[in-house]
Tab-separated table of C-alpha atoms and ligand atoms in Angstrom:
chain	number	residue	atom	x	y	z
A	11	MET	CA	-27.386	-31.608	6.643
A	12	HIS	CA	-24.142	-29.852	7.447
A	13	ASP	CA	-20.763	-31.377	6.666
A	14	ALA	CA	-18.928	-32.465	9.814
A	15	PRO	CA	-16.451	-29.722	10.752
A	16	GLN	CA	-13.009	-30.701	9.650
A	17	ILE	CA	-9.781	-30.766	11.512
A	18	LEU	CA	-7.152	-28.773	9.620
A	19	ARG	CA	-3.871	-30.645	9.993
A	20	PHE	CA	-0.347	-29.428	9.354
A	21	PRO	CA	2.488	-31.599	8.037
A	22	GLU	CA	4.421	-33.807	10.407
A	23	GLU	CA	7.633	-32.090	11.538
A	24	PHE	CA	6.013	-28.691	11.021
A	25	ILE	CA	7.803	-26.058	13.079
A	26	TRP	CA	5.585	-24.078	15.402
A	27	GLY	CA	7.820	-21.274	16.453
A	28	VAL	CA	8.006	-17.859	17.998
A	29	GLY	CA	10.182	-14.982	16.860
A	30	SER	CA	12.461	-12.593	18.717
A	31	SER	CA	15.456	-10.346	18.121
A	32	SER	CA	18.384	-9.263	20.237
A	33	HIS	CA	17.810	-5.530	20.539
A	34	GLN	CA	14.107	-5.993	21.130
A	35	MET	CA	14.501	-8.601	23.877
A	36	GLU	CA	17.936	-8.769	25.468
A	37	GLY	CA	18.282	-5.457	27.228
A	38	ASN	CA	21.303	-3.169	27.527
A	39	THR	CA	22.338	-3.512	23.911
A	40	THR	CA	24.068	-0.162	24.123
A	41	ASN	CA	26.846	-0.646	21.594
A	42	ASN	CA	24.725	-0.546	18.434
A	43	GLN	CA	23.367	2.177	16.187
A	44	TRP	CA	19.812	1.729	17.453
A	45	HIS	CA	20.813	2.603	20.997
A	46	ALA	CA	22.545	5.724	19.681
A	47	TRP	CA	19.408	6.578	17.697
A	48	GLU	CA	17.251	6.244	20.819
A	49	GLU	CA	19.699	8.395	22.786
A	50	ARG	CA	19.576	11.193	20.267
A	51	GLY	CA	15.794	11.292	20.238
A	52	GLY	CA	15.211	9.275	17.084
A	53	ILE	CA	12.053	7.904	18.649
A	54	LEU	CA	9.563	10.705	19.142
A	55	SER	CA	7.954	9.139	22.203
A	56	GLY	CA	11.381	9.077	23.818
A	57	ASP	CA	11.062	5.356	24.527
A	58	ARG	CA	14.206	3.305	24.839
A	59	ALA	CA	14.804	-0.408	24.631
A	60	GLY	CA	16.482	-0.243	28.054
A	61	LEU	CA	16.295	-3.572	29.820
A	62	ALA	CA	13.845	-4.807	27.150
A	63	CYS	CA	12.735	-8.321	28.172
A	64	ASN	CA	15.929	-8.839	30.177
A	65	TRP	CA	16.918	-11.852	28.089
A	66	TRP	CA	20.618	-11.247	28.432
A	67	ASN	CA	20.250	-12.029	32.126
A	68	ASN	CA	17.362	-14.407	31.935
A	69	ALA	CA	15.863	-15.644	28.707
A	70	GLU	CA	15.414	-19.072	30.180
A	71	GLU	CA	12.176	-18.384	31.993
A	72	ASP	CA	10.627	-17.288	28.721
A	73	PHE	CA	12.099	-20.400	27.075
A	74	ASP	CA	10.228	-22.379	29.751
A	75	ARG	CA	7.026	-20.565	28.889
A	76	ALA	CA	7.572	-21.359	25.228
A	77	ARG	CA	8.165	-25.008	26.006
A	78	GLU	CA	5.043	-25.167	28.156
A	79	MET	CA	3.131	-23.778	25.216
A	80	GLY	CA	4.394	-26.599	23.033
A	81	VAL	CA	6.496	-24.424	20.753
A	82	ASN	CA	9.210	-26.433	18.945
A	83	GLY	CA	11.113	-23.640	17.202
A	84	MET	CA	12.434	-20.264	18.251
A	85	ARG	CA	13.957	-17.572	16.120
A	86	ILE	CA	16.535	-15.574	18.033
A	87	SER	CA	19.099	-13.124	16.748
A	88	LEU	CA	22.716	-12.611	17.689
A	89	GLU	CA	23.713	-9.099	18.657
A	90	TRP	CA	26.702	-8.357	16.446
A	91	SER	CA	27.662	-5.387	18.638
A	92	ARG	CA	28.127	-7.716	21.620
A	93	LEU	CA	30.071	-10.353	19.720
A	94	GLU	CA	32.371	-7.940	17.902
A	95	PRO	CA	32.308	-4.822	20.069
A	96	GLU	CA	35.224	-3.319	18.153
A	97	ASP	CA	36.382	-3.961	14.625
A	98	GLY	CA	38.041	-7.388	14.663
A	99	ARG	CA	37.813	-7.957	18.440
A	100	TRP	CA	35.607	-10.826	19.554
A	101	ASP	CA	33.973	-11.094	22.945
A	102	GLU	CA	34.213	-14.696	24.097
A	103	ALA	CA	31.907	-14.103	27.080
A	104	ALA	CA	29.161	-12.989	24.713
A	105	PHE	CA	29.615	-16.119	22.605
A	106	ALA	CA	29.447	-18.144	25.834
A	107	ARG	CA	26.112	-16.570	26.730
A	108	TYR	CA	24.690	-17.403	23.309
A	109	ARG	CA	25.991	-20.965	23.677
A	110	GLN	CA	24.112	-21.156	26.952
A	111	MET	CA	20.933	-19.848	25.317
A	112	LEU	CA	21.168	-22.233	22.376
A	113	ARG	CA	21.756	-25.184	24.705
A	114	GLY	CA	18.844	-23.997	26.803
A	115	LEU	CA	16.574	-24.099	23.775
A	116	GLN	CA	17.786	-27.509	22.704
A	117	ARG	CA	17.307	-28.944	26.181
A	118	ARG	CA	13.713	-27.825	25.980
A	119	GLY	CA	13.176	-29.478	22.613
A	120	ILE	CA	13.064	-26.123	20.803
A	121	GLU	CA	15.063	-25.837	17.599
A	122	PRO	CA	16.816	-22.491	17.234
A	123	LEU	CA	16.751	-20.489	14.032
A	124	VAL	CA	19.553	-17.967	14.406
A	125	THR	CA	19.454	-14.574	12.690
A	126	LEU	CA	22.767	-12.784	12.252
A	127	HIS	CA	21.464	-9.291	11.540
A	128	HIS	CA	18.113	-8.048	12.770
A	129	PHE	CA	18.273	-4.293	12.138
A	130	THR	CA	21.217	-3.603	14.480
A	131	GLU	CA	24.925	-3.342	13.859
A	132	PRO	CA	27.896	-2.306	15.994
A	133	LEU	CA	28.654	1.372	16.446
A	134	TRP	CA	32.102	0.964	14.912
A	135	LEU	CA	30.465	-0.142	11.671
A	136	ALA	CA	27.787	2.552	11.845
A	137	ARG	CA	30.592	5.124	12.132
A	138	GLU	CA	32.049	3.755	8.899
A	139	GLY	CA	28.695	4.272	7.192
A	140	GLY	CA	27.004	0.989	8.074
A	141	PHE	CA	25.874	-0.912	4.999
A	142	ALA	CA	26.471	2.086	2.801
A	143	SER	CA	30.159	1.259	3.212
A	144	ALA	CA	31.687	-0.880	0.473
A	145	LYS	CA	33.506	-2.879	3.143
A	146	SER	CA	30.322	-3.878	4.977
A	147	PRO	CA	29.749	-7.164	3.100
A	148	LEU	CA	33.232	-8.321	4.010
A	149	TYR	CA	32.789	-7.367	7.650
A	150	PHE	CA	29.537	-9.275	7.709
A	151	GLU	CA	31.065	-12.329	6.097
A	152	ARG	CA	33.848	-12.363	8.698
A	153	TYR	CA	31.251	-12.096	11.473
A	154	ALA	CA	29.152	-14.911	9.988
A	155	ALA	CA	32.207	-17.146	9.716
A	156	LYS	CA	33.070	-16.536	13.360
A	157	CYS	CA	29.494	-17.264	14.460
A	158	VAL	CA	29.354	-20.600	12.706
A	159	GLU	CA	32.768	-21.550	14.062
A	160	GLU	CA	31.734	-20.715	17.620
A	161	LEU	CA	28.121	-21.843	17.557
A	162	GLY	CA	27.866	-24.294	14.672
A	163	ASP	CA	27.751	-27.327	16.953
A	164	LEU	CA	24.547	-25.927	18.458
A	165	CYS	CA	22.777	-24.568	15.402
A	166	ASP	CA	22.597	-25.335	11.708
A	167	PHE	CA	19.574	-23.242	10.795
A	168	TRP	CA	20.590	-19.670	9.937
A	169	CYS	CA	18.895	-16.522	8.780
A	170	THR	CA	21.512	-14.074	7.538
A	171	VAL	CA	19.634	-10.780	7.328
A	172	ASN	CA	16.188	-9.786	8.527
A	173	GLU	CA	14.115	-7.734	6.105
A	174	PRO	CA	16.685	-5.899	3.991
A	175	ASN	CA	13.824	-3.974	2.354
A	176	VAL	CA	12.464	-2.653	5.659
A	177	TYR	CA	15.915	-1.717	6.925
A	178	VAL	CA	16.536	0.259	3.748
A	179	GLY	CA	13.037	1.719	3.355
A	180	LEU	CA	12.711	2.969	6.903
A	181	GLY	CA	16.337	4.014	7.327
A	182	TYR	CA	17.037	5.653	3.959
A	183	LEU	CA	13.675	6.623	2.467
A	184	LEU	CA	11.294	7.384	5.332
A	185	GLY	CA	13.805	8.408	7.988
A	186	LEU	CA	12.145	6.344	10.710
A	187	PHE	CA	15.084	4.022	11.409
A	188	PRO	CA	18.682	5.083	11.878
A	189	PRO	CA	20.473	6.681	10.137
A	190	GLY	CA	17.249	8.670	9.637
A	191	ARG	CA	17.794	9.530	5.991
A	192	LYS	CA	14.810	10.592	3.881
A	193	ASN	CA	14.410	10.016	0.164
A	194	ALA	CA	18.067	9.047	-0.194
A	195	LEU	CA	17.262	7.010	-3.276
A	196	LEU	CA	20.736	6.327	-4.574
A	197	THR	CA	22.131	5.487	-1.169
A	198	SER	CA	19.165	3.234	-0.484
A	199	MET	CA	19.996	1.175	-3.567
A	200	ARG	CA	23.627	0.945	-2.489
A	201	VAL	CA	22.645	-0.173	0.997
A	202	LEU	CA	20.193	-2.756	-0.329
A	203	SER	CA	22.825	-4.134	-2.686
A	204	ASN	CA	25.439	-4.299	0.041
A	205	LEU	CA	23.033	-6.077	2.348
A	206	LEU	CA	22.382	-8.642	-0.356
A	207	ARG	CA	26.099	-9.070	-1.009
A	208	ALA	CA	26.585	-9.416	2.755
A	209	HIS	CA	23.918	-12.089	2.804
A	210	ALA	CA	25.616	-13.992	-0.015
A	211	GLY	CA	29.031	-13.753	1.659
A	212	ALA	CA	27.545	-15.083	4.875
A	213	TYR	CA	25.759	-17.870	3.004
A	214	ASN	CA	29.045	-19.037	1.517
A	215	ALA	CA	31.001	-18.605	4.748
A	216	ILE	CA	28.498	-20.710	6.660
A	217	HIS	CA	28.364	-23.457	4.050
A	218	ALA	CA	32.155	-23.606	3.837
A	219	ARG	CA	32.177	-24.491	7.522
A	220	GLN	CA	28.934	-26.381	7.864
A	221	SER	CA	27.948	-28.076	4.651
A	222	HIS	CA	24.611	-29.321	5.951
A	223	ALA	CA	23.538	-25.859	7.151
A	224	ARG	CA	20.204	-24.423	6.057
A	225	VAL	CA	20.771	-20.764	5.288
A	226	GLY	CA	18.338	-18.155	4.040
A	227	LEU	CA	17.062	-14.702	4.793
A	228	ALA	CA	13.804	-13.285	6.148
A	229	HIS	CA	12.048	-11.262	3.470
A	230	HIS	CA	9.283	-8.852	4.445
A	231	ILE	CA	6.486	-9.248	1.938
A	232	CYS	CA	3.929	-6.511	1.916
A	233	LEU	CA	0.890	-6.727	-0.317
A	234	PHE	CA	-0.073	-3.623	-2.239
A	235	ASP	CA	-3.505	-3.091	-3.728
A	236	PRO	CA	-4.926	-0.106	-5.574
A	237	GLY	CA	-6.959	2.163	-3.311
A	238	GLN	CA	-9.557	2.443	-6.079
A	239	GLU	CA	-9.832	-0.835	-7.844
A	240	ASN	CA	-10.162	0.498	-11.355
A	241	ALA	CA	-8.072	3.632	-11.168
A	242	PRO	CA	-5.130	3.148	-13.548
A	243	LEU	CA	-2.864	5.399	-11.499
A	244	ASP	CA	-3.581	3.497	-8.319
A	245	LYS	CA	-2.917	0.218	-10.082
A	246	LEU	CA	0.349	1.526	-11.409
A	247	LEU	CA	1.371	2.777	-8.002
A	248	ALA	CA	0.525	-0.569	-6.427
A	249	SER	CA	2.657	-2.461	-8.890
A	250	VAL	CA	5.584	-0.034	-8.557
A	251	CYS	CA	5.460	-0.434	-4.778
A	252	ASP	CA	5.250	-4.203	-5.167
A	253	VAL	CA	8.343	-4.333	-7.350
A	254	ALA	CA	10.361	-1.954	-5.191
A	255	THR	CA	9.397	-3.546	-1.895
A	256	ASN	CA	9.053	-7.205	-2.717
A	257	ASP	CA	10.573	-8.096	-6.038
A	258	LEU	CA	14.032	-6.549	-5.985
A	259	VAL	CA	15.274	-8.832	-3.228
A	260	LEU	CA	13.771	-11.840	-4.995
A	261	ASP	CA	15.365	-10.732	-8.287
A	262	ALA	CA	18.783	-10.719	-6.670
A	263	LEU	CA	18.278	-14.153	-5.140
A	264	THR	CA	16.970	-15.792	-8.270
A	265	ARG	CA	18.681	-13.944	-11.116
A	266	GLY	CA	21.645	-12.195	-9.561
A	267	ARG	CA	20.490	-8.779	-10.764
A	268	PHE	CA	17.694	-6.284	-10.276
A	269	ARG	CA	15.134	-5.954	-13.036
A	270	GLY	CA	14.924	-3.215	-15.623
A	271	GLY	CA	17.477	-0.466	-15.476
A	272	LEU	CA	17.749	-0.798	-11.728
A	273	HIS	CA	20.699	-3.134	-12.053
A	274	LEU	CA	22.683	-0.077	-13.115
A	275	LEU	CA	22.361	1.214	-9.554
A	276	SER	CA	23.299	-1.962	-7.752
A	277	GLY	CA	26.731	-2.946	-8.947
A	278	ASP	CA	27.460	-6.624	-9.442
A	279	LEU	CA	24.962	-8.880	-7.698
A	280	SER	CA	25.747	-12.034	-9.624
A	281	GLY	CA	27.181	-13.629	-6.497
A	282	VAL	CA	23.800	-13.366	-4.774
A	283	ARG	CA	22.095	-15.706	-7.181
A	284	ASP	CA	20.936	-18.999	-5.621
A	285	THR	CA	22.384	-18.232	-2.208
A	286	PHE	CA	19.441	-19.534	-0.254
A	287	ASP	CA	18.404	-22.972	0.950
A	288	TYR	CA	15.005	-21.719	2.054
A	289	ILE	CA	13.125	-18.463	1.883
A	290	GLY	CA	11.781	-16.817	5.015
A	291	VAL	CA	8.634	-14.732	4.639
A	292	ASN	CA	7.654	-12.103	7.175
A	293	TYR	CA	4.056	-11.230	6.498
A	294	TYR	CA	1.993	-8.674	8.426
A	295	TYR	CA	-0.348	-6.561	6.332
A	296	ARG	CA	-1.216	-4.949	3.039
A	297	LEU	CA	-1.258	-1.350	1.982
A	298	MET	CA	-3.870	0.204	-0.250
A	299	VAL	CA	-2.149	2.739	-2.425
A	300	GLY	CA	-3.415	5.514	-4.599
A	301	LEU	CA	-3.401	9.240	-4.924
A	302	ASN	CA	-7.153	9.894	-4.753
A	303	PHE	CA	-7.564	7.409	-2.048
A	304	TYR	CA	-4.776	9.022	-0.128
A	305	ARG	CA	-6.360	12.461	-0.334
A	306	GLN	CA	-9.730	11.162	0.738
A	307	SER	CA	-8.402	9.248	3.713
A	308	GLN	CA	-6.402	12.314	4.702
A	309	GLN	CA	-9.610	14.316	5.064
A	310	GLU	CA	-11.493	11.604	6.847
A	311	THR	CA	-8.894	10.992	9.449
A	312	GLN	CA	-7.338	14.405	9.734
A	313	ALA	CA	-8.184	14.779	13.376
A	314	ALA	CA	-6.869	11.392	14.315
A	315	ARG	CA	-3.726	11.968	12.365
A	316	ALA	CA	-2.927	15.185	14.121
A	317	THR	CA	-1.904	13.069	17.077
A	318	HIS	CA	0.480	10.996	15.011
A	319	ALA	CA	3.369	13.186	14.046
A	320	LEU	CA	5.396	10.312	12.655
A	321	HIS	CA	2.445	8.953	10.832
A	322	ALA	CA	2.370	11.860	8.449
A	323	ALA	CA	5.957	11.178	7.535
A	324	SER	CA	5.173	7.617	6.643
A	325	THR	CA	2.168	8.286	4.441
A	326	SER	CA	3.663	10.427	1.770
A	327	LEU	CA	2.917	7.934	-0.956
A	328	VAL	CA	0.352	5.511	0.241
A	329	GLY	CA	-3.187	5.673	1.462
A	330	SER	CA	-4.899	3.284	3.755
A	331	ALA	CA	-8.080	1.328	4.065
A	332	VAL	CA	-9.990	-0.169	6.870
A	333	GLU	CA	-12.034	-2.749	5.080
A	334	HIS	CA	-13.313	-4.514	8.120
A	335	PRO	CA	-13.130	-3.037	11.601
A	336	ASP	CA	-11.470	-6.194	12.845
A	337	ASP	CA	-8.594	-5.579	10.496
A	338	GLN	CA	-7.495	-2.534	12.424
A	339	MET	CA	-5.005	-3.414	15.102
A	340	ASP	CA	-3.407	-1.048	17.579
A	341	ALA	CA	-2.064	1.923	15.681
A	342	GLY	CA	1.571	2.817	15.997
A	343	SER	CA	3.671	5.148	13.910
A	344	MET	CA	2.133	3.549	10.844
A	345	GLY	CA	-1.280	4.579	12.125
A	346	ASP	CA	-4.076	3.018	10.153
A	347	LEU	CA	-1.602	1.787	7.588
A	348	ARG	CA	-1.316	-1.322	9.672
A	349	VAL	CA	-4.345	-2.887	8.123
A	350	ILE	CA	-4.033	-6.526	8.778
A	351	TYR	CA	-5.178	-8.922	6.130
A	352	PRO	CA	-4.866	-12.468	7.406
A	353	ASP	CA	-6.249	-14.094	4.288
A	354	GLY	CA	-3.528	-12.393	2.269
A	355	ILE	CA	-0.863	-14.710	3.607
A	356	GLY	CA	-1.537	-17.053	0.712
A	357	ARG	CA	-0.864	-14.295	-1.788
A	358	ALA	CA	2.334	-13.369	0.020
A	359	LEU	CA	3.538	-16.959	0.027
A	360	ARG	CA	2.636	-17.506	-3.593
A	361	LYS	CA	5.025	-14.690	-4.478
A	362	VAL	CA	7.882	-16.962	-3.424
A	363	ALA	CA	6.396	-20.276	-4.560
A	364	GLY	CA	8.265	-20.143	-7.875
A	365	LEU	CA	11.624	-20.029	-6.123
A	366	GLY	CA	11.505	-23.787	-5.663
A	367	ARG	CA	12.815	-23.767	-2.099
A	368	PRO	CA	11.182	-24.616	1.226
A	369	ILE	CA	9.320	-21.684	2.740
A	370	TYR	CA	9.160	-20.672	6.377
A	371	VAL	CA	6.884	-17.970	7.706
A	372	THR	CA	9.662	-16.393	9.730
A	373	GLU	CA	7.332	-13.726	11.184
A	374	ASN	CA	3.650	-12.999	11.448
A	375	GLY	CA	1.809	-11.351	14.278
A	376	PHE	CA	-0.532	-8.641	15.442
A	377	ALA	CA	-0.274	-5.539	17.619
A	378	ASP	CA	-3.191	-6.017	19.965
A	379	ALA	CA	-2.617	-5.224	23.623
A	380	SER	CA	-6.166	-6.142	24.583
A	381	ASP	CA	-5.933	-9.436	22.710
A	382	ALA	CA	-9.501	-8.896	21.563
A	383	LYS	CA	-8.673	-9.468	17.910
A	384	ARG	CA	-5.456	-11.484	17.891
A	385	PRO	CA	-7.106	-14.907	18.349
A	386	SER	CA	-9.348	-14.666	15.332
A	387	ALA	CA	-6.667	-12.949	13.229
A	388	LEU	CA	-4.257	-15.738	14.110
A	389	LEU	CA	-6.791	-18.410	13.235
A	390	ARG	CA	-7.719	-16.747	9.958
A	391	THR	CA	-4.043	-16.583	9.053
A	392	LEU	CA	-3.378	-20.184	9.957
A	393	THR	CA	-6.492	-21.398	8.170
A	394	ALA	CA	-5.298	-19.652	5.007
A	395	LEU	CA	-1.790	-21.034	5.519
A	396	GLN	CA	-3.085	-24.556	5.941
A	397	GLN	CA	-5.042	-24.257	2.703
A	398	GLU	CA	-1.904	-23.219	0.837
A	399	ILE	CA	-0.042	-26.214	2.228
A	400	GLU	CA	-2.925	-28.518	1.263
A	401	GLN	CA	-2.680	-27.129	-2.224
A	402	GLY	CA	0.985	-27.963	-2.458
A	403	LEU	CA	3.046	-25.065	-1.102
A	404	ASP	CA	6.107	-26.376	0.714
A	405	VAL	CA	5.751	-24.355	3.916
A	406	ARG	CA	7.670	-25.977	6.747
A	407	GLY	CA	7.158	-23.700	9.692
A	408	TYR	CA	5.449	-20.680	11.193
A	409	TYR	CA	7.104	-18.368	13.729
A	410	HIS	CA	4.653	-16.158	15.532
A	411	TRP	CA	5.838	-12.650	16.326
A	412	SER	CA	6.179	-12.624	19.212
A	413	LEU	CA	6.418	-14.694	22.353
A	414	VAL	CA	6.488	-11.696	24.648
A	415	ASP	CA	5.928	-7.945	24.235
A	416	ASN	CA	9.176	-6.281	23.288
A	417	PHE	CA	10.724	-3.043	22.140
A	418	GLU	CA	8.913	-2.285	18.897
A	419	TRP	CA	11.469	-0.068	17.104
A	420	VAL	CA	9.829	3.214	15.974
A	421	ASP	CA	6.875	2.539	18.242
A	422	GLY	CA	8.916	1.808	21.325
A	423	TRP	CA	6.746	0.249	23.990
A	424	SER	CA	3.486	1.670	22.648
A	425	ILE	CA	2.294	-1.325	20.663
A	426	ASN	CA	2.374	-4.916	21.783
A	427	PHE	CA	2.895	-8.000	19.695
A	428	GLY	CA	3.335	-10.531	22.501
A	429	LEU	CA	1.392	-13.690	23.170
A	430	ILE	CA	2.571	-12.806	26.647
A	431	ALA	CA	2.160	-9.266	27.954
A	432	LEU	CA	5.175	-7.638	29.562
A	433	ASP	CA	5.424	-4.722	31.934
A	434	PRO	CA	8.927	-3.528	31.045
A	435	LEU	CA	9.302	-1.686	34.354
A	436	THR	CA	8.576	-4.630	36.627
A	437	GLN	CA	9.352	-7.365	34.104
A	438	LYS	CA	6.051	-8.959	35.097
A	439	ARG	CA	4.632	-11.285	32.449
A	440	THR	CA	0.944	-12.043	31.957
A	441	LEU	CA	-0.266	-14.632	29.510
A	442	ARG	CA	-2.765	-13.312	26.988
A	443	PRO	CA	-5.565	-15.650	25.888
A	444	SER	CA	-3.728	-16.028	22.576
A	445	ALA	CA	-0.873	-17.759	24.380
A	446	GLU	CA	-3.242	-20.500	25.397
A	447	LEU	CA	-4.702	-20.657	21.918
A	448	TYR	CA	-1.310	-20.822	20.210
A	449	GLY	CA	-0.221	-23.515	22.658
A	450	ARG	CA	-3.220	-25.633	21.777
A	451	ILE	CA	-2.463	-25.297	18.075
A	452	CYS	CA	1.229	-26.124	18.540
A	453	ARG	CA	0.488	-29.211	20.611
A	454	ALA	CA	-2.215	-30.467	18.241
A	455	ASN	CA	-0.272	-29.553	15.096
A	456	ALA	CA	-3.713	-28.753	13.779
A	457	LEU	CA	-6.654	-26.403	13.968
A	458	SER	CA	-9.377	-28.443	15.523
A	459	PRO	CA	-13.072	-27.644	15.072
A	460	ASP	CA	-13.478	-26.873	18.765
A	461	ILE	CA	-10.665	-24.300	18.626
A	462	LEU	CA	-12.207	-22.706	15.560
A	463	ASP	CA	-15.650	-22.653	17.148
A	464	GLN	CA	-14.368	-21.166	20.365
A	465	TYR	CA	-12.187	-18.415	18.932
A	466	MET	CA	-13.583	-17.784	15.482
A	467	PRO	CA	-17.312	-18.446	15.658
A	468	ALA	CA	-17.963	-16.135	12.722
A	469	ARG	CA	-15.638	-18.071	10.469
A	470	LEU	CA	-18.321	-18.862	7.951
A	471	ILE	CA	-18.555	-15.160	7.156
A	472	PRO	CA	-15.887	-14.358	4.607
A	473	VAL	CA	-13.528	-11.678	5.860
A	474	GLY	CA	-10.461	-9.787	4.719
B	503	BGC	C1	10.428	-6.919	12.324
B	503	BGC	C2	10.257	-7.113	13.808
B	503	BGC	C3	9.124	-6.254	14.305
B	503	BGC	C4	7.866	-6.704	13.601
B	503	BGC	C5	6.590	-6.029	14.066
B	503	BGC	C6	9.120	-6.910	11.561
B	503	BGC	O1	9.216	-6.061	10.470
B	503	BGC	O2	11.307	-7.873	11.800
B	503	BGC	O3	11.471	-6.826	14.428
B	503	BGC	O4	8.991	-6.271	15.681
B	503	BGC	O5	7.999	-6.452	12.235
B	503	BGC	O6	6.514	-4.736	13.621
């Protein structure tokens, strides 16, 4: 006798969302440092965001698609370079367009979660050194205050900064994001600290104007495991990467200082402590790290790697592992580093469980243009997420990245995260099967046995 297959329910009021960001979706965001980076060949493929998904002119048709799917939350970001095109000058027309977008979401029964900084900042600030500048936290606080004054009647759910660790790691250590610095260790610590101070300033500025606001940040959590399970060096490397990538931001939020001697490099972070009403977790994959493992994988995949010039730059420290062929999604600049690990979401979330605040999965998704693997990866992730909730984790929402294919930073248009495929030249949209699947989950607020049977027939085989 088999047990009857169970329906896996999510809590009432659970947010089923989709994620987006201004530079990746709006189009013609030409007044920020990312546009300048694209113009000066920062992206090896030569891709540019260009018209992106054309949201500045027409986001509403995609909002309709989201509503039809049954989505009840959408994460959008405000483009600082539109709202404050020059230091201290505000663009009221840009605020008006965001008001229109926020109203549009509300009318469709979709609650907005508004991010203030998603990797882009105005050129005037970039010229002053961006977040390396000591004045940047104050500029950001002023911007946050203005946003809540102008838009606070339409939104009370804010995400200050998206992935400070990724912004710093790719921009100041790996040279893949503007300003393209490599191994600038000291500067990277300054930038990270300033971003955290900026976050705290924004947190306070928003609460001073909107006491009931829910304010947090989106933290990219990457899991690191030793390439060779019992190799002491690999273990050490994995835990160093874990601390540097994941724990420093959490240290600042919970204790107001980085651990160990690292606080000597950060300046005063005491004001950052407890400045979060929720914690956002962006979870995508894990990295297997280790020196031997790295060497070995170098040999095995030498030929493939020759075609990935950027890839080499990004693998100076870490190796990679393809544990299960299904875990390999479309390779971008990270090549086979993008090993997805759906079951790891529980581990990622448990890293923030001790913070004692509600958790939102503010991003999770898969680069899979063919959509051959996304459905089962999505279901494996959500099954693991549901188990964590059953076991007591206070997770209140999940925002899938992304509704529609968009400009994927270093990888330009070459890898596709959308539930909906986009041809950026014609702006034609085509629903991938995953869009239908996600819609069914959103509307049911559950994973029903028939969905699991249809999309994940091999679910009894442990994976990941
Ligand atoms: C970023 C998104 C990006 C996604 C997929 C996240 O790190 O916040 O902007 O598109 O990863 O790579």
